[in-house]
Amino acid sequence: MDPSSLNSPELEQFINQEKQKAMVNEMIGKLTAACWDKCITGTPGSKFSSSETTCLTNCAQRYMDMSLLIMKRLQQ
Amino acid sequence: MDSFSSPSTGASPKFSPDDLMDQLKLQLAQAYAEEFLETVRGKCFEKCITKPGSSLSGSESSCISRCIDRYIEATGIIGRALFQQR
């Protein structure tokens, strides 16, 4: 491949966007797996119970809180 | 744009940035789908096939299909919790 064709601003922007997307995707994927294990304890039903839904939401948000706390703690 | 031309020179074909982006999009989508599939397989196997028998039972099959739906739903809930919170 002609490397000079890679010197394109659009391509660079595209790759940066995709990097960002990949990070977001990975984060959601990891958290979903972890929170699924914590919150969905029985066999999956045809609908989430409201406590399961709340647990999933809380799980994700507390994970973010925790990440912040860990960062702060390690910066001390 | 004459992206795939240069038949006479015998040089390696030139790809335009657009072709490259299309190719990347496709491969990324495939990679994301594969990873998701692998995770769902693991999670639903764990939940639904608790005691593997000589064949997949009807209740196991329906558990698996519910599990897939719920896992997709859970992914949406987590995404919303992270990015449009409070």
PDB file of C-alpha atoms in Angstrom:
ATOM      1  CA  MET A   1       0.000   0.000   0.000  1.00  0.00           C
ATOM      2  CA  ASP A   2       1.135   3.503  -0.727  1.00  0.00           C
ATOM      3  CA  PRO A   3       1.890   4.990   2.678  1.00  0.00           C
ATOM      4  CA  SER A   4       1.364   8.535   1.487  1.00  0.00           C
ATOM      5  CA  SER A   5      -2.330   7.745   1.046  1.00  0.00           C
ATOM      6  CA  LEU A   6      -2.469   7.355   4.833  1.00  0.00           C
ATOM      7  CA  ASN A   7      -1.608  10.983   5.373  1.00  0.00           C
ATOM      8  CA  SER A   8      -5.195  12.007   5.317  1.00  0.00           C
ATOM      9  CA  PRO A   9      -6.824  14.218   7.925  1.00  0.00           C
ATOM     10  CA  GLU A  10     -10.157  12.436   7.518  1.00  0.00           C
ATOM     11  CA  LEU A  11      -8.540   9.080   8.078  1.00  0.00           C
ATOM     12  CA  GLU A  12      -6.796  10.329  11.168  1.00  0.00           C
ATOM     13  CA  GLN A  13     -10.032  11.745  12.515  1.00  0.00           C
ATOM     14  CA  PHE A  14     -11.832   8.519  11.712  1.00  0.00           C
ATOM     15  CA  ILE A  15      -9.252   6.444  13.557  1.00  0.00           C
ATOM     16  CA  ASN A  16      -9.401   8.686  16.601  1.00  0.00           C
ATOM     17  CA  GLN A  17     -13.187   8.415  16.638  1.00  0.00           C
ATOM     18  CA  GLU A  18     -13.000   4.654  16.375  1.00  0.00           C
ATOM     19  CA  LYS A  19     -10.463   4.502  19.193  1.00  0.00           C
ATOM     20  CA  GLN A  20     -12.859   6.452  21.339  1.00  0.00           C
ATOM     21  CA  LYS A  21     -15.724   4.149  20.380  1.00  0.00           C
ATOM     22  CA  ALA A  22     -13.637   1.079  21.113  1.00  0.00           C
ATOM     23  CA  MET A  23     -12.873   2.372  24.599  1.00  0.00           C
ATOM     24  CA  VAL A  24     -16.543   3.061  25.286  1.00  0.00           C
ATOM     25  CA  ASN A  25     -17.540  -0.333  23.916  1.00  0.00           C
ATOM     26  CA  GLU A  26     -14.975  -2.104  26.026  1.00  0.00           C
ATOM     27  CA  MET A  27     -16.065  -0.267  29.127  1.00  0.00           C
ATOM     28  CA  ILE A  28     -19.732  -1.096  28.585  1.00  0.00           C
ATOM     29  CA  GLY A  29     -18.875  -4.705  27.794  1.00  0.00           C
ATOM     30  CA  LYS A  30     -16.779  -5.208  30.908  1.00  0.00           C
ATOM     31  CA  LEU A  31     -19.255  -3.509  33.191  1.00  0.00           C
ATOM     32  CA  THR A  32     -22.185  -5.400  31.745  1.00  0.00           C
ATOM     33  CA  ALA A  33     -20.407  -8.681  32.410  1.00  0.00           C
ATOM     34  CA  ALA A  34     -19.487  -7.720  35.970  1.00  0.00           C
ATOM     35  CA  CYS A  35     -22.897  -6.261  36.851  1.00  0.00           C
ATOM     36  CA  TRP A  36     -24.719  -9.177  35.233  1.00  0.00           C
ATOM     37  CA  ASP A  37     -22.945 -11.510  37.639  1.00  0.00           C
ATOM     38  CA  LYS A  38     -23.763  -9.330  40.617  1.00  0.00           C
ATOM     39  CA  CYS A  39     -27.371  -8.441  39.812  1.00  0.00           C
ATOM     40  CA  ILE A  40     -28.880 -11.305  37.835  1.00  0.00           C
ATOM     41  CA  THR A  41     -28.744 -14.069  40.362  1.00  0.00           C
ATOM     42  CA  GLY A  42     -31.578 -16.355  39.220  1.00  0.00           C
ATOM     43  CA  THR A  43     -32.322 -17.780  35.788  1.00  0.00           C
ATOM     44  CA  PRO A  44     -33.110 -15.013  33.279  1.00  0.00           C
ATOM     45  CA  GLY A  45     -36.831 -14.283  33.058  1.00  0.00           C
ATOM     46  CA  SER A  46     -38.850 -12.848  30.199  1.00  0.00           C
ATOM     47  CA  LYS A  47     -38.484  -9.417  31.748  1.00  0.00           C
ATOM     48  CA  PHE A  48     -36.107  -7.829  34.245  1.00  0.00           C
ATOM     49  CA  SER A  49     -37.626  -7.173  37.645  1.00  0.00           C
ATOM     50  CA  SER A  50     -37.428  -3.573  38.772  1.00  0.00           C
ATOM     51  CA  SER A  51     -34.868  -4.536  41.393  1.00  0.00           C
ATOM     52  CA  GLU A  52     -32.677  -6.125  38.744  1.00  0.00           C
ATOM     53  CA  THR A  53     -32.891  -2.995  36.586  1.00  0.00           C
ATOM     54  CA  THR A  54     -32.081  -0.763  39.545  1.00  0.00           C
ATOM     55  CA  CYS A  55     -29.206  -3.011  40.557  1.00  0.00           C
ATOM     56  CA  LEU A  56     -27.689  -2.823  37.050  1.00  0.00           C
ATOM     57  CA  THR A  57     -27.957   0.971  36.979  1.00  0.00           C
ATOM     58  CA  ASN A  58     -26.524   1.353  40.466  1.00  0.00           C
ATOM     59  CA  CYS A  59     -23.785  -1.129  39.701  1.00  0.00           C
ATOM     60  CA  ALA A  60     -22.556   0.878  36.712  1.00  0.00           C
ATOM     61  CA  GLN A  61     -22.709   4.208  38.519  1.00  0.00           C
ATOM     62  CA  ARG A  62     -21.020   2.954  41.672  1.00  0.00           C
ATOM     63  CA  TYR A  63     -18.269   1.497  39.539  1.00  0.00           C
ATOM     64  CA  MET A  64     -17.628   4.978  38.174  1.00  0.00           C
ATOM     65  CA  ASP A  65     -17.633   6.451  41.679  1.00  0.00           C
ATOM     66  CA  MET A  66     -15.194   3.809  42.741  1.00  0.00           C
ATOM     67  CA  SER A  67     -12.874   4.482  39.803  1.00  0.00           C
ATOM     68  CA  LEU A  68     -12.763   8.133  40.799  1.00  0.00           C
ATOM     69  CA  LEU A  69     -12.036   7.264  44.390  1.00  0.00           C
ATOM     70  CA  ILE A  70      -9.220   4.959  43.401  1.00  0.00           C
ATOM     71  CA  MET A  71      -7.680   7.643  41.191  1.00  0.00           C
ATOM     72  CA  LYS A  72      -7.833  10.165  44.019  1.00  0.00           C
ATOM     73  CA  ARG A  73      -6.434   7.721  46.505  1.00  0.00           C
ATOM     74  CA  LEU A  74      -3.494   6.847  44.265  1.00  0.00           C
ATOM     75  CA  GLN A  75      -2.719  10.487  43.542  1.00  0.00           C
ATOM     76  CA  GLN A  76      -2.194  11.254  47.230  1.00  0.00           C
TER      77      GLN A  76
ATOM     78  CA  MET B   1     -11.136   8.758  -7.536  1.00  0.00           C
ATOM     79  CA  ASP B   2      -9.184   6.042  -9.310  1.00  0.00           C
ATOM     80  CA  SER B   3      -8.451   4.107  -6.200  1.00  0.00           C
ATOM     81  CA  PHE B   4      -8.057   0.608  -7.584  1.00  0.00           C
ATOM     82  CA  SER B   5      -6.390   1.502 -10.855  1.00  0.00           C
ATOM     83  CA  SER B   6      -2.758   1.172 -11.890  1.00  0.00           C
ATOM     84  CA  PRO B   7      -3.040  -2.068 -13.838  1.00  0.00           C
ATOM     85  CA  SER B   8      -0.179  -1.206 -16.162  1.00  0.00           C
ATOM     86  CA  THR B   9       2.574  -0.515 -13.672  1.00  0.00           C
ATOM     87  CA  GLY B  10       2.182  -3.703 -11.698  1.00  0.00           C
ATOM     88  CA  ALA B  11       2.750  -1.740  -8.514  1.00  0.00           C
ATOM     89  CA  SER B  12       0.727  -2.585  -5.438  1.00  0.00           C
ATOM     90  CA  PRO B  13      -2.788  -1.161  -5.716  1.00  0.00           C
ATOM     91  CA  LYS B  14      -3.434   2.191  -4.110  1.00  0.00           C
ATOM     92  CA  PHE B  15      -6.199   2.418  -1.563  1.00  0.00           C
ATOM     93  CA  SER B  16      -7.901   5.658  -0.954  1.00  0.00           C
ATOM     94  CA  PRO B  17      -8.561   6.681   2.649  1.00  0.00           C
ATOM     95  CA  ASP B  18     -12.259   6.058   1.971  1.00  0.00           C
ATOM     96  CA  ASP B  19     -11.651   2.434   1.010  1.00  0.00           C
ATOM     97  CA  LEU B  20      -9.537   1.956   4.066  1.00  0.00           C
ATOM     98  CA  MET B  21     -12.215   3.449   6.307  1.00  0.00           C
ATOM     99  CA  ASP B  22     -14.906   1.203   4.834  1.00  0.00           C
ATOM    100  CA  GLN B  23     -12.696  -1.805   5.358  1.00  0.00           C
ATOM    101  CA  LEU B  24     -11.929  -0.792   8.936  1.00  0.00           C
ATOM    102  CA  LYS B  25     -15.595  -0.199   9.723  1.00  0.00           C
ATOM    103  CA  LEU B  26     -16.487  -3.643   8.498  1.00  0.00           C
ATOM    104  CA  GLN B  27     -13.729  -5.356  10.413  1.00  0.00           C
ATOM    105  CA  LEU B  28     -14.455  -3.444  13.593  1.00  0.00           C
ATOM    106  CA  ALA B  29     -18.142  -4.329  13.390  1.00  0.00           C
ATOM    107  CA  GLN B  30     -17.194  -7.984  12.945  1.00  0.00           C
ATOM    108  CA  ALA B  31     -14.795  -7.858  15.880  1.00  0.00           C
ATOM    109  CA  TYR B  32     -17.394  -6.232  18.147  1.00  0.00           C
ATOM    110  CA  ALA B  33     -20.018  -8.775  17.168  1.00  0.00           C
ATOM    111  CA  GLU B  34     -17.669 -11.686  17.792  1.00  0.00           C
ATOM    112  CA  GLU B  35     -16.676 -10.421  21.183  1.00  0.00           C
ATOM    113  CA  PHE B  36     -20.284  -9.873  22.174  1.00  0.00           C
ATOM    114  CA  LEU B  37     -21.207 -13.339  20.988  1.00  0.00           C
ATOM    115  CA  GLU B  38     -18.407 -14.891  22.991  1.00  0.00           C
ATOM    116  CA  THR B  39     -19.497 -13.100  26.149  1.00  0.00           C
ATOM    117  CA  VAL B  40     -23.152 -14.042  25.710  1.00  0.00           C
ATOM    118  CA  ARG B  41     -22.149 -17.668  25.126  1.00  0.00           C
ATOM    119  CA  GLY B  42     -20.212 -17.720  28.368  1.00  0.00           C
ATOM    120  CA  LYS B  43     -22.845 -15.971  30.463  1.00  0.00           C
ATOM    121  CA  CYS B  44     -25.825 -17.917  29.160  1.00  0.00           C
ATOM    122  CA  PHE B  45     -24.056 -21.253  29.343  1.00  0.00           C
ATOM    123  CA  GLU B  46     -23.330 -20.511  32.964  1.00  0.00           C
ATOM    124  CA  LYS B  47     -26.954 -19.575  33.671  1.00  0.00           C
ATOM    125  CA  CYS B  48     -28.891 -22.039  31.570  1.00  0.00           C
ATOM    126  CA  ILE B  49     -26.842 -25.216  31.197  1.00  0.00           C
ATOM    127  CA  THR B  50     -26.341 -25.955  34.846  1.00  0.00           C
ATOM    128  CA  LYS B  51     -26.270 -29.724  34.464  1.00  0.00           C
ATOM    129  CA  PRO B  52     -25.492 -30.775  30.897  1.00  0.00           C
ATOM    130  CA  GLY B  53     -27.675 -33.695  29.842  1.00  0.00           C
ATOM    131  CA  SER B  54     -27.580 -35.945  26.805  1.00  0.00           C
ATOM    132  CA  SER B  55     -29.321 -33.258  24.746  1.00  0.00           C
ATOM    133  CA  LEU B  56     -30.428 -29.652  25.057  1.00  0.00           C
ATOM    134  CA  SER B  57     -33.793 -29.654  26.823  1.00  0.00           C
ATOM    135  CA  GLY B  58     -36.707 -27.422  25.918  1.00  0.00           C
ATOM    136  CA  SER B  59     -36.378 -25.472  29.128  1.00  0.00           C
ATOM    137  CA  GLU B  60     -32.680 -24.967  28.502  1.00  0.00           C
ATOM    138  CA  SER B  61     -33.402 -23.656  25.007  1.00  0.00           C
ATOM    139  CA  SER B  62     -35.983 -21.196  26.244  1.00  0.00           C
ATOM    140  CA  CYS B  63     -33.671 -20.128  29.055  1.00  0.00           C
ATOM    141  CA  ILE B  64     -30.986 -19.425  26.462  1.00  0.00           C
ATOM    142  CA  SER B  65     -33.238 -17.299  24.311  1.00  0.00           C
ATOM    143  CA  ARG B  66     -34.435 -15.301  27.335  1.00  0.00           C
ATOM    144  CA  CYS B  67     -30.840 -14.975  28.500  1.00  0.00           C
ATOM    145  CA  ILE B  68     -29.749 -13.514  25.154  1.00  0.00           C
ATOM    146  CA  ASP B  69     -32.594 -10.970  25.223  1.00  0.00           C
ATOM    147  CA  ARG B  70     -31.847  -9.986  28.815  1.00  0.00           C
ATOM    148  CA  TYR B  71     -28.119  -9.676  28.139  1.00  0.00           C
ATOM    149  CA  ILE B  72     -28.782  -7.285  25.274  1.00  0.00           C
ATOM    150  CA  GLU B  73     -31.157  -5.354  27.510  1.00  0.00           C
ATOM    151  CA  ALA B  74     -28.584  -5.252  30.309  1.00  0.00           C
ATOM    152  CA  THR B  75     -25.997  -3.839  27.909  1.00  0.00           C
ATOM    153  CA  GLY B  76     -28.414  -1.018  27.093  1.00  0.00           C
ATOM    154  CA  ILE B  77     -29.123  -0.322  30.754  1.00  0.00           C
ATOM    155  CA  ILE B  78     -25.413  -0.148  31.581  1.00  0.00           C
ATOM    156  CA  GLY B  79     -24.729   2.130  28.637  1.00  0.00           C
ATOM    157  CA  ARG B  80     -27.480   4.513  29.666  1.00  0.00           C
ATOM    158  CA  ALA B  81     -26.390   4.439  33.307  1.00  0.00           C
ATOM    159  CA  LEU B  82     -22.876   5.458  32.291  1.00  0.00           C
ATOM    160  CA  PHE B  83     -23.565   8.080  29.700  1.00  0.00           C
ATOM    161  CA  GLN B  84     -26.779   9.837  30.483  1.00  0.00           C
ATOM    162  CA  GLN B  85     -26.750   9.589  34.171  1.00  0.00           C
ATOM    163  CA  ARG B  86     -28.399  11.355  37.042  1.00  0.00           C
TER     164      ARG B  86
END
